[in-house]
PDB file of C-alpha atoms and ligand atoms in Angstrom:
ATOM      1  CA  UNK Q   5       9.606  28.996 -14.029  1.00 57.00           C
ATOM      2  CA  UNK Q   6      11.144  26.121 -11.986  1.00 59.00           C
ATOM      3  CA  UNK Q   7      13.645  24.026 -13.932  1.00 57.00           C
ATOM      4  CA  UNK Q   8      11.914  20.654 -13.698  1.00 57.00           C
ATOM      5  CA  UNK Q   9      12.213  18.279 -16.604  1.00 59.00           C
ATOM      6  CA  UNK Q  10       9.724  15.491 -17.125  1.00 60.00           C
ATOM      7  CA  UNK Q  11      12.224  12.880 -15.968  1.00 64.00           C
ATOM      8  CA  UNK Q  12      13.097  14.530 -12.654  1.00 91.00           C
ATOM      9  CA  UNK Q  13       9.438  14.964 -11.872  1.00 97.00           C
ATOM     10  CA  UNK Q  14       9.123  11.194 -11.458  1.00 98.00           C
ATOM     11  CA  UNK Q  15      12.727  10.344 -10.530  1.00 98.00           C
ATOM     12  CA  UNK Q  16      13.297   8.549  -7.222  1.00 98.00           C
ATOM     13  CA  UNK Q  17      17.087   8.216  -7.375  1.00 98.00           C
ATOM     14  CA  UNK Q  18      18.614   8.330  -3.901  1.00 97.00           C
ATOM     15  CA  UNK Q  19      15.281   7.588  -2.176  1.00 98.00           C
ATOM     16  CA  UNK Q  20      14.900   4.800   0.367  1.00 98.00           C
ATOM     17  CA  UNK Q  21      11.537   2.975   0.465  1.00 98.00           C
ATOM     18  CA  UNK Q  22       9.801   0.237   2.464  1.00 98.00           C
ATOM     19  CA  UNK Q  23       6.963  -1.699   0.783  1.00 99.00           C
ATOM     20  CA  UNK Q  24       5.111  -4.087   3.091  1.00 98.00           C
ATOM     21  CA  UNK Q  25       3.629  -7.142   1.405  1.00 98.00           C
ATOM     22  CA  UNK Q  26       6.038  -6.461  -1.450  1.00 98.00           C
ATOM     23  CA  UNK Q  27       6.585 -10.130  -2.245  1.00 98.00           C
ATOM     24  CA  UNK Q  28       3.642 -10.530  -4.625  1.00 98.00           C
ATOM     25  CA  UNK Q  29       0.525  -8.883  -6.059  1.00 98.00           C
ATOM     26  CA  UNK Q  30       0.031  -5.148  -5.632  1.00 98.00           C
ATOM     27  CA  UNK Q  31       3.047  -4.753  -3.325  1.00 98.00           C
ATOM     28  CA  UNK Q  32       5.317  -6.277  -5.936  1.00 98.00           C
ATOM     29  CA  UNK Q  33       3.833  -4.028  -8.660  1.00 98.00           C
ATOM     30  CA  UNK Q  34       4.614  -1.007  -6.473  1.00 99.00           C
ATOM     31  CA  UNK Q  35       8.100  -2.228  -5.503  1.00 99.00           C
ATOM     32  CA  UNK Q  36       8.947  -2.739  -9.185  1.00 98.00           C
ATOM     33  CA  UNK Q  37       7.747   0.767 -10.066  1.00 98.00           C
ATOM     34  CA  UNK Q  38       9.744   2.412  -7.266  1.00 98.00           C
ATOM     35  CA  UNK Q  39      12.870   0.445  -8.222  1.00 98.00           C
ATOM     36  CA  UNK Q  40      12.543   1.378 -11.900  1.00 98.00           C
ATOM     37  CA  UNK Q  41      12.224   5.032 -10.872  1.00 98.00           C
ATOM     38  CA  UNK Q  42      15.570   4.689  -9.052  1.00 98.00           C
ATOM     39  CA  UNK Q  43      14.638   4.085  -5.393  1.00 98.00           C
ATOM     40  CA  UNK Q  44      16.367   1.613  -3.108  1.00 98.00           C
ATOM     41  CA  UNK Q  45      13.582  -0.654  -1.811  1.00 98.00           C
ATOM     42  CA  UNK Q  46      13.048  -2.968   1.134  1.00 98.00           C
ATOM     43  CA  UNK Q  47      10.182  -5.426   0.760  1.00 98.00           C
ATOM     44  CA  UNK Q  48       8.690  -7.421   3.595  1.00 98.00           C
ATOM     45  CA  UNK Q  49       6.200 -10.248   4.163  1.00 98.00           C
ATOM     46  CA  UNK Q  50       5.831 -13.178   6.558  1.00 98.00           C
ATOM     47  CA  UNK Q  51       7.462 -15.946   4.571  1.00 97.00           C
ATOM     48  CA  UNK Q  52      11.265 -16.013   4.301  1.00 98.00           C
ATOM     49  CA  UNK Q  53      11.125 -18.070   1.109  1.00 98.00           C
ATOM     50  CA  UNK Q  54       8.690 -15.678  -0.560  1.00 98.00           C
ATOM     51  CA  UNK Q  55      10.946 -12.790   0.485  1.00 98.00           C
ATOM     52  CA  UNK Q  56      14.020 -14.429  -1.045  1.00 98.00           C
ATOM     53  CA  UNK Q  57      12.218 -15.294  -4.291  1.00 98.00           C
ATOM     54  CA  UNK Q  58      10.704 -11.804  -4.664  1.00 98.00           C
ATOM     55  CA  UNK Q  59      14.096 -10.217  -3.965  1.00 98.00           C
ATOM     56  CA  UNK Q  60      15.564 -12.385  -6.714  1.00 98.00           C
ATOM     57  CA  UNK Q  61      12.835 -11.415  -9.201  1.00 98.00           C
ATOM     58  CA  UNK Q  62      12.903  -7.700  -8.374  1.00 98.00           C
ATOM     59  CA  UNK Q  63      16.694  -7.351  -8.325  1.00 98.00           C
ATOM     60  CA  UNK Q  64      16.702  -7.035 -12.113  1.00 98.00           C
ATOM     61  CA  UNK Q  65      15.059  -3.609 -11.611  1.00 98.00           C
ATOM     62  CA  UNK Q  66      17.387  -2.210  -8.919  1.00 98.00           C
ATOM     63  CA  UNK Q  67      18.688  -2.379  -5.357  1.00 98.00           C
ATOM     64  CA  UNK Q  68      16.197  -4.441  -3.332  1.00 98.00           C
ATOM     65  CA  UNK Q  69      16.417  -6.156   0.049  1.00 98.00           C
ATOM     66  CA  UNK Q  70      13.829  -8.355   1.732  1.00 98.00           C
ATOM     67  CA  UNK Q  71      13.093  -8.708   5.449  1.00 98.00           C
ATOM     68  CA  UNK Q  72      10.573 -11.289   6.681  1.00 98.00           C
ATOM     69  CA  UNK Q  73       8.176 -10.087   9.411  1.00 98.00           C
ATOM     70  CA  UNK Q  74       4.623 -10.887  10.558  1.00 98.00           C
ATOM     71  CA  UNK Q  75       3.175  -7.395  10.570  1.00 98.00           C
ATOM     72  CA  UNK Q  76      -0.081  -8.429  12.236  1.00 98.00           C
ATOM     73  CA  UNK Q  77       2.028  -8.311  15.456  1.00 98.00           C
ATOM     74  CA  UNK Q  78       3.062  -5.081  17.146  1.00 98.00           C
ATOM     75  CA  UNK Q  79       6.460  -6.454  18.185  1.00 98.00           C
ATOM     76  CA  UNK Q  80       7.168  -7.558  14.609  1.00 98.00           C
ATOM     77  CA  UNK Q  81       6.318  -4.087  13.242  1.00 98.00           C
ATOM     78  CA  UNK Q  82       8.783  -2.641  15.738  1.00 98.00           C
ATOM     79  CA  UNK Q  83      11.448  -5.203  14.814  1.00 98.00           C
ATOM     80  CA  UNK Q  84      11.041  -4.459  11.096  1.00 98.00           C
ATOM     81  CA  UNK Q  85      11.197  -0.709  11.752  1.00 98.00           C
ATOM     82  CA  UNK Q  86      14.401  -1.152  13.772  1.00 98.00           C
ATOM     83  CA  UNK Q  87      16.001  -3.127  10.926  1.00 98.00           C
ATOM     84  CA  UNK Q  88      14.938  -0.503   8.371  1.00 98.00           C
ATOM     85  CA  UNK Q  89      16.412   2.263  10.550  1.00 97.00           C
ATOM     86  CA  UNK Q  90      19.617   0.241  10.993  1.00 95.00           C
ATOM     87  CA  UNK Q  91      20.064   0.383   7.192  1.00 92.00           C
ATOM     88  CA  UNK Q  92      19.438   4.133   6.940  1.00 92.00           C
ATOM     89  CA  UNK Q  93      18.560   6.925   9.368  1.00 93.00           C
ATOM     90  CA  UNK Q  94      16.238   8.338   6.680  1.00 97.00           C
ATOM     91  CA  UNK Q  95      13.173   6.689   5.186  1.00 98.00           C
ATOM     92  CA  UNK Q  96      11.716   8.628   2.250  1.00 98.00           C
ATOM     93  CA  UNK Q  97       8.774   6.391   1.307  1.00 99.00           C
ATOM     94  CA  UNK Q  98       6.667   4.036   3.438  1.00 99.00           C
ATOM     95  CA  UNK Q  99       4.107   1.964   1.524  1.00 99.00           C
ATOM     96  CA  UNK Q 100       1.670   0.213   3.876  1.00 99.00           C
ATOM     97  CA  UNK Q 101       0.391  -2.440   1.491  1.00 98.00           C
ATOM     98  CA  UNK Q 102       0.317  -5.806   3.339  1.00 98.00           C
ATOM     99  CA  UNK Q 103      -3.297  -6.786   3.816  1.00 98.00           C
ATOM    100  CA  UNK Q 104      -5.684  -9.681   4.215  1.00 98.00           C
ATOM    101  CA  UNK Q 105      -9.337 -10.334   3.439  1.00 97.00           C
ATOM    102  CA  UNK Q 106     -11.799 -12.689   5.157  1.00 97.00           C
ATOM    103  CA  UNK Q 107     -15.009 -13.585   3.329  1.00 94.00           C
ATOM    104  CA  UNK Q 108     -17.689 -15.486   5.182  1.00 94.00           C
ATOM    105  CA  UNK Q 109     -21.477 -15.153   5.583  1.00 94.00           C
ATOM    106  CA  UNK Q 110     -22.819 -12.903   8.336  1.00 96.00           C
ATOM    107  CA  UNK Q 111     -24.231 -15.799  10.361  1.00 97.00           C
ATOM    108  CA  UNK Q 112     -20.894 -17.559  10.761  1.00 97.00           C
ATOM    109  CA  UNK Q 113     -18.452 -14.637  10.581  1.00 97.00           C
ATOM    110  CA  UNK Q 114     -16.027 -15.413  13.451  1.00 97.00           C
ATOM    111  CA  UNK Q 115     -14.402 -13.131  16.016  1.00 98.00           C
ATOM    112  CA  UNK Q 116     -11.000 -14.075  14.630  1.00 98.00           C
ATOM    113  CA  UNK Q 117     -11.949 -12.562  11.271  1.00 98.00           C
ATOM    114  CA  UNK Q 118     -12.188  -9.173  12.945  1.00 98.00           C
ATOM    115  CA  UNK Q 119      -8.957  -9.471  14.935  1.00 98.00           C
ATOM    116  CA  UNK Q 120      -6.793 -10.863  12.126  1.00 98.00           C
ATOM    117  CA  UNK Q 121      -7.987  -8.369   9.517  1.00 98.00           C
ATOM    118  CA  UNK Q 122      -7.927  -5.266  11.719  1.00 98.00           C
ATOM    119  CA  UNK Q 123      -4.503  -6.131  13.158  1.00 98.00           C
ATOM    120  CA  UNK Q 124      -2.909  -6.323   9.714  1.00 98.00           C
ATOM    121  CA  UNK Q 125      -4.960  -3.898   7.602  1.00 98.00           C
ATOM    122  CA  UNK Q 126      -5.455  -1.091  10.107  1.00 98.00           C
ATOM    123  CA  UNK Q 127      -3.233  -1.388  13.156  1.00 98.00           C
ATOM    124  CA  UNK Q 128      -0.001  -2.375  11.422  1.00 98.00           C
ATOM    125  CA  UNK Q 129       0.104   0.749   9.191  1.00 99.00           C
ATOM    126  CA  UNK Q 130      -0.305   2.818  12.373  1.00 99.00           C
ATOM    127  CA  UNK Q 131       2.369   0.855  14.254  1.00 98.00           C
ATOM    128  CA  UNK Q 132       4.816   1.212  11.361  1.00 98.00           C
ATOM    129  CA  UNK Q 133       4.189   4.943  11.026  1.00 98.00           C
ATOM    130  CA  UNK Q 134       4.726   5.320  14.774  1.00 98.00           C
ATOM    131  CA  UNK Q 135       7.974   3.322  14.809  1.00 98.00           C
ATOM    132  CA  UNK Q 136       9.349   4.906  11.618  1.00 98.00           C
ATOM    133  CA  UNK Q 137       8.422   8.530  12.394  1.00 98.00           C
ATOM    134  CA  UNK Q 138      11.972   9.628  13.289  1.00 98.00           C
ATOM    135  CA  UNK Q 139      13.272   8.231   9.976  1.00 98.00           C
ATOM    136  CA  UNK Q 140      10.413   9.826   7.988  1.00 98.00           C
ATOM    137  CA  UNK Q 141      10.945  13.158   9.762  1.00 98.00           C
ATOM    138  CA  UNK Q 142      14.652  12.855   8.956  1.00 98.00           C
ATOM    139  CA  UNK Q 143      13.893  12.464   5.244  1.00 98.00           C
ATOM    140  CA  UNK Q 144      11.200  15.095   4.668  1.00 98.00           C
ATOM    141  CA  UNK Q 145      11.834  18.714   3.737  1.00 98.00           C
ATOM    142  CA  UNK Q 146       9.566  21.623   2.867  1.00 97.00           C
ATOM    143  CA  UNK Q 147      10.415  21.140  -0.805  1.00 96.00           C
ATOM    144  CA  UNK Q 148      10.396  17.359  -0.854  1.00 98.00           C
ATOM    145  CA  UNK Q 149       8.329  15.784   1.914  1.00 98.00           C
ATOM    146  CA  UNK Q 150       8.643  12.157   3.019  1.00 99.00           C
ATOM    147  CA  UNK Q 151       5.721  10.032   1.792  1.00 99.00           C
ATOM    148  CA  UNK Q 152       3.379   7.568   3.439  1.00 99.00           C
ATOM    149  CA  UNK Q 153       1.203   5.652   0.975  1.00 99.00           C
ATOM    150  CA  UNK Q 154      -1.528   3.475   2.474  1.00 99.00           C
ATOM    151  CA  UNK Q 155      -3.162   0.871   0.260  1.00 99.00           C
ATOM    152  CA  UNK Q 156      -6.878   1.064   0.964  1.00 98.00           C
ATOM    153  CA  UNK Q 157      -9.605  -0.296  -1.295  1.00 98.00           C
ATOM    154  CA  UNK Q 158     -12.623   0.659  -3.339  1.00 96.00           C
ATOM    155  CA  UNK Q 159     -14.379  -1.828  -1.023  1.00 96.00           C
ATOM    156  CA  UNK Q 160     -14.386   1.158   1.365  1.00 97.00           C
ATOM    157  CA  UNK Q 161     -15.748   3.534  -1.272  1.00 94.00           C
ATOM    158  CA  UNK Q 162     -18.689   1.450  -2.483  1.00 92.00           C
ATOM    159  CA  UNK Q 163     -20.295  -1.745  -1.147  1.00 91.00           C
ATOM    160  CA  UNK Q 164     -18.995  -4.948  -2.713  1.00 86.00           C
ATOM    161  CA  UNK Q 165     -21.494  -7.693  -3.523  1.00 81.00           C
ATOM    162  CA  UNK Q 166     -19.656 -10.431  -1.604  1.00 83.00           C
ATOM    163  CA  UNK Q 167     -19.616 -10.089   2.190  1.00 81.00           C
ATOM    164  CA  UNK Q 168     -16.333  -8.784   3.558  1.00 94.00           C
ATOM    165  CA  UNK Q 169     -17.401  -7.129   6.810  1.00 98.00           C
ATOM    166  CA  UNK Q 170     -14.080  -6.699   8.584  1.00 98.00           C
ATOM    167  CA  UNK Q 171     -12.140  -6.054   5.363  1.00 98.00           C
ATOM    168  CA  UNK Q 172     -14.361  -3.211   4.102  1.00 98.00           C
ATOM    169  CA  UNK Q 173     -14.479  -1.711   7.600  1.00 98.00           C
ATOM    170  CA  UNK Q 174     -10.693  -1.934   8.009  1.00 98.00           C
ATOM    171  CA  UNK Q 175     -10.141  -0.152   4.687  1.00 98.00           C
ATOM    172  CA  UNK Q 176     -12.681   2.593   5.488  1.00 98.00           C
ATOM    173  CA  UNK Q 177     -10.857   3.116   8.785  1.00 98.00           C
ATOM    174  CA  UNK Q 178      -7.503   3.176   6.977  1.00 99.00           C
ATOM    175  CA  UNK Q 179      -8.818   5.870   4.621  1.00 98.00           C
ATOM    176  CA  UNK Q 180      -9.844   7.996   7.603  1.00 98.00           C
ATOM    177  CA  UNK Q 181      -6.559   7.281   9.421  1.00 99.00           C
ATOM    178  CA  UNK Q 182      -4.844   8.574   6.255  1.00 99.00           C
ATOM    179  CA  UNK Q 183      -6.656  11.917   6.575  1.00 98.00           C
ATOM    180  CA  UNK Q 184      -6.048  12.146  10.322  1.00 98.00           C
ATOM    181  CA  UNK Q 185      -2.304  11.516   9.935  1.00 99.00           C
ATOM    182  CA  UNK Q 186      -2.100  13.843   6.912  1.00 99.00           C
ATOM    183  CA  UNK Q 187      -3.306  16.751   8.999  1.00 98.00           C
ATOM    184  CA  UNK Q 188      -0.868  16.063  11.815  1.00 98.00           C
ATOM    185  CA  UNK Q 189       2.180  15.160   9.732  1.00 98.00           C
ATOM    186  CA  UNK Q 190       1.884  17.762   6.946  1.00 98.00           C
ATOM    187  CA  UNK Q 191       3.612  20.459   9.030  1.00 98.00           C
ATOM    188  CA  UNK Q 192       6.367  17.902   9.726  1.00 98.00           C
ATOM    189  CA  UNK Q 193       7.039  17.534   5.964  1.00 98.00           C
ATOM    190  CA  UNK Q 194       5.431  14.113   5.611  1.00 99.00           C
ATOM    191  CA  UNK Q 195       2.551  13.528   3.178  1.00 99.00           C
ATOM    192  CA  UNK Q 196       0.007  10.788   3.847  1.00 99.00           C
ATOM    193  CA  UNK Q 197      -2.162   9.540   0.997  1.00 99.00           C
ATOM    194  CA  UNK Q 198      -4.107   6.384   0.242  1.00 99.00           C
ATOM    195  CA  UNK Q 199      -4.613   4.460  -2.976  1.00 98.00           C
ATOM    196  CA  UNK Q 200      -7.942   2.635  -3.294  1.00 98.00           C
ATOM    197  CA  UNK Q 201      -7.397  -0.113  -5.881  1.00 98.00           C
ATOM    198  CA  UNK Q 202     -10.202  -1.744  -7.817  1.00 97.00           C
ATOM    199  CA  UNK Q 203      -9.641  -5.335  -8.923  1.00 96.00           C
ATOM    200  CA  UNK Q 204      -6.025  -6.235  -9.711  1.00 98.00           C
ATOM    201  CA  UNK Q 205      -4.758  -9.772 -10.381  1.00 97.00           C
ATOM    202  CA  UNK Q 206      -3.264 -11.183  -7.177  1.00 96.00           C
ATOM    203  CA  UNK Q 207      -3.470 -14.195  -4.895  1.00 94.00           C
ATOM    204  CA  UNK Q 208      -6.091 -12.378  -2.785  1.00 93.00           C
ATOM    205  CA  UNK Q 209      -8.322 -11.777  -5.813  1.00 93.00           C
ATOM    206  CA  UNK Q 210      -7.584 -14.944  -7.810  1.00 94.00           C
ATOM    207  CA  UNK Q 211     -10.847 -16.746  -6.958  1.00 92.00           C
ATOM    208  CA  UNK Q 212     -12.947 -13.619  -7.578  1.00 92.00           C
ATOM    209  CA  UNK Q 213     -11.261 -12.977 -10.918  1.00 94.00           C
ATOM    210  CA  UNK Q 214     -11.734 -16.615 -11.969  1.00 95.00           C
ATOM    211  CA  UNK Q 215     -15.419 -16.459 -11.045  1.00 93.00           C
ATOM    212  CA  UNK Q 216     -16.487 -12.958 -12.129  1.00 93.00           C
ATOM    213  CA  UNK Q 217     -13.427 -11.147 -13.486  1.00 95.00           C
ATOM    214  CA  UNK Q 218     -14.968 -10.733 -16.952  1.00 96.00           C
ATOM    215  CA  UNK Q 219     -18.163  -9.285 -15.477  1.00 95.00           C
ATOM    216  CA  UNK Q 220     -16.234  -6.852 -13.283  1.00 94.00           C
ATOM    217  CA  UNK Q 221     -14.174  -5.730 -16.282  1.00 96.00           C
ATOM    218  CA  UNK Q 222     -17.263  -5.379 -18.496  1.00 96.00           C
ATOM    219  CA  UNK Q 223     -18.989  -3.131 -15.923  1.00 93.00           C
ATOM    220  CA  UNK Q 224     -16.011  -0.795 -15.476  1.00 95.00           C
ATOM    221  CA  UNK Q 225     -16.161   2.395 -17.572  1.00 97.00           C
ATOM    222  CA  UNK Q 226     -12.625   1.567 -18.805  1.00 97.00           C
ATOM    223  CA  UNK Q 227     -13.720  -2.052 -19.532  1.00 97.00           C
ATOM    224  CA  UNK Q 228     -10.782  -3.884 -17.954  1.00 98.00           C
ATOM    225  CA  UNK Q 229      -9.189  -4.969 -14.677  1.00 98.00           C
ATOM    226  CA  UNK Q 230      -6.156  -3.240 -13.166  1.00 98.00           C
ATOM    227  CA  UNK Q 231      -2.682  -3.853 -14.571  1.00 98.00           C
ATOM    228  CA  UNK Q 232       0.771  -3.746 -12.978  1.00 98.00           C
ATOM    229  CA  UNK Q 233       1.630  -0.369 -14.508  1.00 98.00           C
ATOM    230  CA  UNK Q 234      -1.557   1.224 -13.152  1.00 98.00           C
ATOM    231  CA  UNK Q 235      -0.414   0.508  -9.609  1.00 98.00           C
ATOM    232  CA  UNK Q 236       3.283   1.226 -10.242  1.00 98.00           C
ATOM    233  CA  UNK Q 237       2.310   4.528 -11.837  1.00 98.00           C
ATOM    234  CA  UNK Q 238       0.192   5.886  -9.008  1.00 98.00           C
ATOM    235  CA  UNK Q 239       2.828   4.886  -6.436  1.00 99.00           C
ATOM    236  CA  UNK Q 240       5.650   6.567  -8.371  1.00 98.00           C
ATOM    237  CA  UNK Q 241       3.471   9.672  -8.763  1.00 98.00           C
ATOM    238  CA  UNK Q 242       2.728   9.868  -5.021  1.00 98.00           C
ATOM    239  CA  UNK Q 243       6.367   9.164  -4.079  1.00 98.00           C
ATOM    240  CA  UNK Q 244       7.987  11.630  -6.486  1.00 98.00           C
ATOM    241  CA  UNK Q 245       8.252  15.414  -6.905  1.00 97.00           C
ATOM    242  CA  UNK Q 246       5.121  15.126  -9.051  1.00 98.00           C
ATOM    243  CA  UNK Q 247       3.087  14.189  -5.971  1.00 98.00           C
ATOM    244  CA  UNK Q 248       4.698  16.457  -3.402  1.00 98.00           C
ATOM    245  CA  UNK Q 249       1.693  18.802  -2.958  1.00 98.00           C
ATOM    246  CA  UNK Q 250      -0.942  16.147  -2.237  1.00 98.00           C
ATOM    247  CA  UNK Q 251      -1.818  14.973   1.218  1.00 98.00           C
ATOM    248  CA  UNK Q 252      -4.892  13.409   2.813  1.00 98.00           C
ATOM    249  CA  UNK Q 253      -6.189  12.130  -0.533  1.00 98.00           C
ATOM    250  CA  UNK Q 254      -7.764   8.770  -1.303  1.00 98.00           C
ATOM    251  CA  UNK Q 255      -7.064   7.983  -4.957  1.00 98.00           C
ATOM    252  CA  UNK Q 256      -9.337   5.367  -6.552  1.00 98.00           C
ATOM    253  CA  UNK Q 257      -7.469   3.350  -9.203  1.00 98.00           C
ATOM    254  CA  UNK Q 258     -10.310   1.206 -10.475  1.00 97.00           C
ATOM    255  CA  UNK Q 259     -11.139   2.091 -14.065  1.00 97.00           C
ATOM    256  CA  UNK Q 260     -14.025   4.213 -12.812  1.00 96.00           C
ATOM    257  CA  UNK Q 261     -16.009   1.382 -11.210  1.00 93.00           C
ATOM    258  CA  UNK Q 262     -16.670   2.817  -7.749  1.00 90.00           C
ATOM    259  CA  UNK Q 263     -16.576   6.496  -8.561  1.00 88.00           C
ATOM    260  CA  UNK Q 264     -19.151   6.248 -11.366  1.00 91.00           C
ATOM    261  CA  UNK Q 265     -21.403   3.579  -9.795  1.00 85.00           C
ATOM    262  CA  UNK Q 266     -25.043   4.303 -10.545  1.00 82.00           C
ATOM    263  CA  UNK Q 267     -27.555   4.283  -7.734  1.00 77.00           C
ATOM    264  CA  UNK Q 268     -29.816   1.850  -9.538  1.00 72.00           C
TER     265      UNK Q 268
HETATM  266  N1  NAP K  13      -5.755  -7.128  -5.567  1.00 97.72           N
HETATM  267  C1  NAP K  13      -6.786  -6.328  -5.492  1.00 97.72           C
HETATM  268  O1  NAP K  13      -7.650  -6.349  -6.362  1.00 97.72           O
HETATM  269  C2  NAP K  13      -6.928  -5.363  -4.344  1.00 97.72           C
HETATM  270  C3  NAP K  13      -7.997  -4.462  -4.388  1.00 97.72           C
HETATM  271  C4  NAP K  13      -8.116  -3.518  -3.379  1.00 97.72           C
HETATM  272  C5  NAP K  13      -7.174  -3.465  -2.366  1.00 97.72           C
HETATM  273  N2  NAP K  13      -6.154  -4.365  -2.343  1.00 97.72           N
HETATM  274  C6  NAP K  13      -5.177  -4.252  -1.251  1.00 97.72           C
HETATM  275  O2  NAP K  13      -3.860  -4.314  -1.778  1.00 97.72           O
HETATM  276  C7  NAP K  13      -2.987  -4.883  -0.802  1.00 97.72           C
HETATM  277  C8  NAP K  13      -2.242  -6.050  -1.449  1.00 97.72           C
HETATM  278  O3  NAP K  13      -3.205  -7.026  -1.851  1.00 97.72           O
HETATM  279  P1  NAP K  13      -2.924  -8.155  -2.929  1.00 97.72           P
HETATM  280  O4  NAP K  13      -4.158  -8.294  -3.702  1.00 97.72           O
HETATM  281  O5  NAP K  13      -1.644  -7.886  -3.598  1.00 97.72           O
HETATM  282  O6  NAP K  13      -2.836  -9.412  -1.932  1.00 97.72           O
HETATM  283  P2  NAP K  13      -1.907 -10.705  -1.886  1.00 97.72           P
HETATM  284  O7  NAP K  13      -1.562 -11.152  -3.249  1.00 97.72           O
HETATM  285  O8  NAP K  13      -2.594 -11.623  -0.966  1.00 97.72           O
HETATM  286  O9  NAP K  13      -0.566 -10.146  -1.214  1.00 97.72           O
HETATM  287  C9  NAP K  13      -0.549  -9.787   0.147  1.00 97.72           C
HETATM  288  C10 NAP K  13       0.873  -9.510   0.576  1.00 97.72           C
HETATM  289  O10 NAP K  13       0.871  -9.226   1.986  1.00 97.72           O
HETATM  290  C11 NAP K  13       1.718 -10.152   2.658  1.00 97.72           C
HETATM  291  N3  NAP K  13       1.153 -10.463   3.973  1.00 97.72           N
HETATM  292  C12 NAP K  13      -0.004 -11.117   4.250  1.00 97.72           C
HETATM  293  N4  NAP K  13      -0.167 -11.231   5.577  1.00 97.72           N
HETATM  294  C13 NAP K  13       0.911 -10.621   6.149  1.00 97.72           C
HETATM  295  C14 NAP K  13       1.338 -10.426   7.490  1.00 97.72           C
HETATM  296  N5  NAP K  13       0.618 -10.879   8.545  1.00 97.72           N
HETATM  297  N6  NAP K  13       2.507  -9.774   7.712  1.00 97.72           N
HETATM  298  C15 NAP K  13       3.252  -9.330   6.664  1.00 97.72           C
HETATM  299  N7  NAP K  13       2.913  -9.487   5.378  1.00 97.72           N
HETATM  300  C16 NAP K  13       1.740 -10.136   5.127  1.00 97.72           C
HETATM  301  C17 NAP K  13       1.780 -11.389   1.746  1.00 97.72           C
HETATM  302  O11 NAP K  13       2.948 -12.182   1.910  1.00 97.72           O
HETATM  303  P3  NAP K  13       3.051 -13.415   2.977  1.00 97.72           P
HETATM  304  O12 NAP K  13       1.909 -14.321   2.715  1.00 97.72           O
HETATM  305  O13 NAP K  13       4.409 -14.002   2.712  1.00 97.72           O
HETATM  306  O14 NAP K  13       3.005 -12.778   4.328  1.00 97.72           O
HETATM  307  C18 NAP K  13       1.813 -10.687   0.388  1.00 97.72           C
HETATM  308  O15 NAP K  13       3.113 -10.196   0.117  1.00 97.72           O
HETATM  309  C19 NAP K  13      -3.867  -5.313   0.371  1.00 97.72           C
HETATM  310  O16 NAP K  13      -3.839  -4.307   1.360  1.00 97.72           O
HETATM  311  C20 NAP K  13      -5.238  -5.394  -0.255  1.00 97.72           C
HETATM  312  O17 NAP K  13      -6.257  -5.219   0.684  1.00 97.72           O
HETATM  313  C21 NAP K  13      -6.014  -5.329  -3.302  1.00 97.72           C
END
């Protein structure tokens, strides 16, 4: 039997990770989890001040750097990737988390709401994978592949009540892109999985949680909203030895809401 103790199964010591949108919300939950498991983490988001403040908060958990970049732009994804590669030739873990939502009724839903959401939620994960491939290939081995973790959404698994046309579509496309890349990159020792969160407290979900958070929690089989550890835990699992034989999966982390939805 392989000599794997419980602690090494989830240990990320010596690993180098990039978490986009790691300055708050779900990205910060994931960055904290990876740091506590021993990884060195770079976080990124648009605002320099938010980057500096998040770096300050997260530094109590480990070695964290922050690099501002607007990832809705192709050139900015390439610039961030170049800076990440300048810090290390190997990248073990790429978490494509930065995302945006645009809610507006069908009649007035503007063209910009498609461009802005698809650029960030769908194209930027692809651009980052493309630019960081040499570093991911450099990190992955047969025994311990490099990891790409895309943050999708249960909005792509079931149909949310509030209109979010471009958001739900972008996340469904990201789930499929996850499977497409998993097939291609598996033989190159890189796993590609997606996490589909339910409702977690964050700036993006603040208004929804204020308005109907209690109802959402009451309808979930586990009767609550997501917590920081739920997101940290699934990310550490996917990034560690424990998750090294999964690829092309979409993991719903939603207390059972989408996966047990009744048809009535
Ligand atoms: N919270 C939930 O319940 C939930 C549920 C399902 C899926 N998700 C997904 O989880 C991910 C994180 O969501 P969240 O709820 O944590 O949202 P959030 O609180 O709004 O955080 C979004 C993060 O992305 C960054 N960001 C936004 N636009 C960016 C851009 N153009 N370039 C680079 N960074 C950008 C933000 O920082 P700056 O503003 O400084 O750029 C921030 O760090 C998203 O992909 C979201 O779709 C969330």
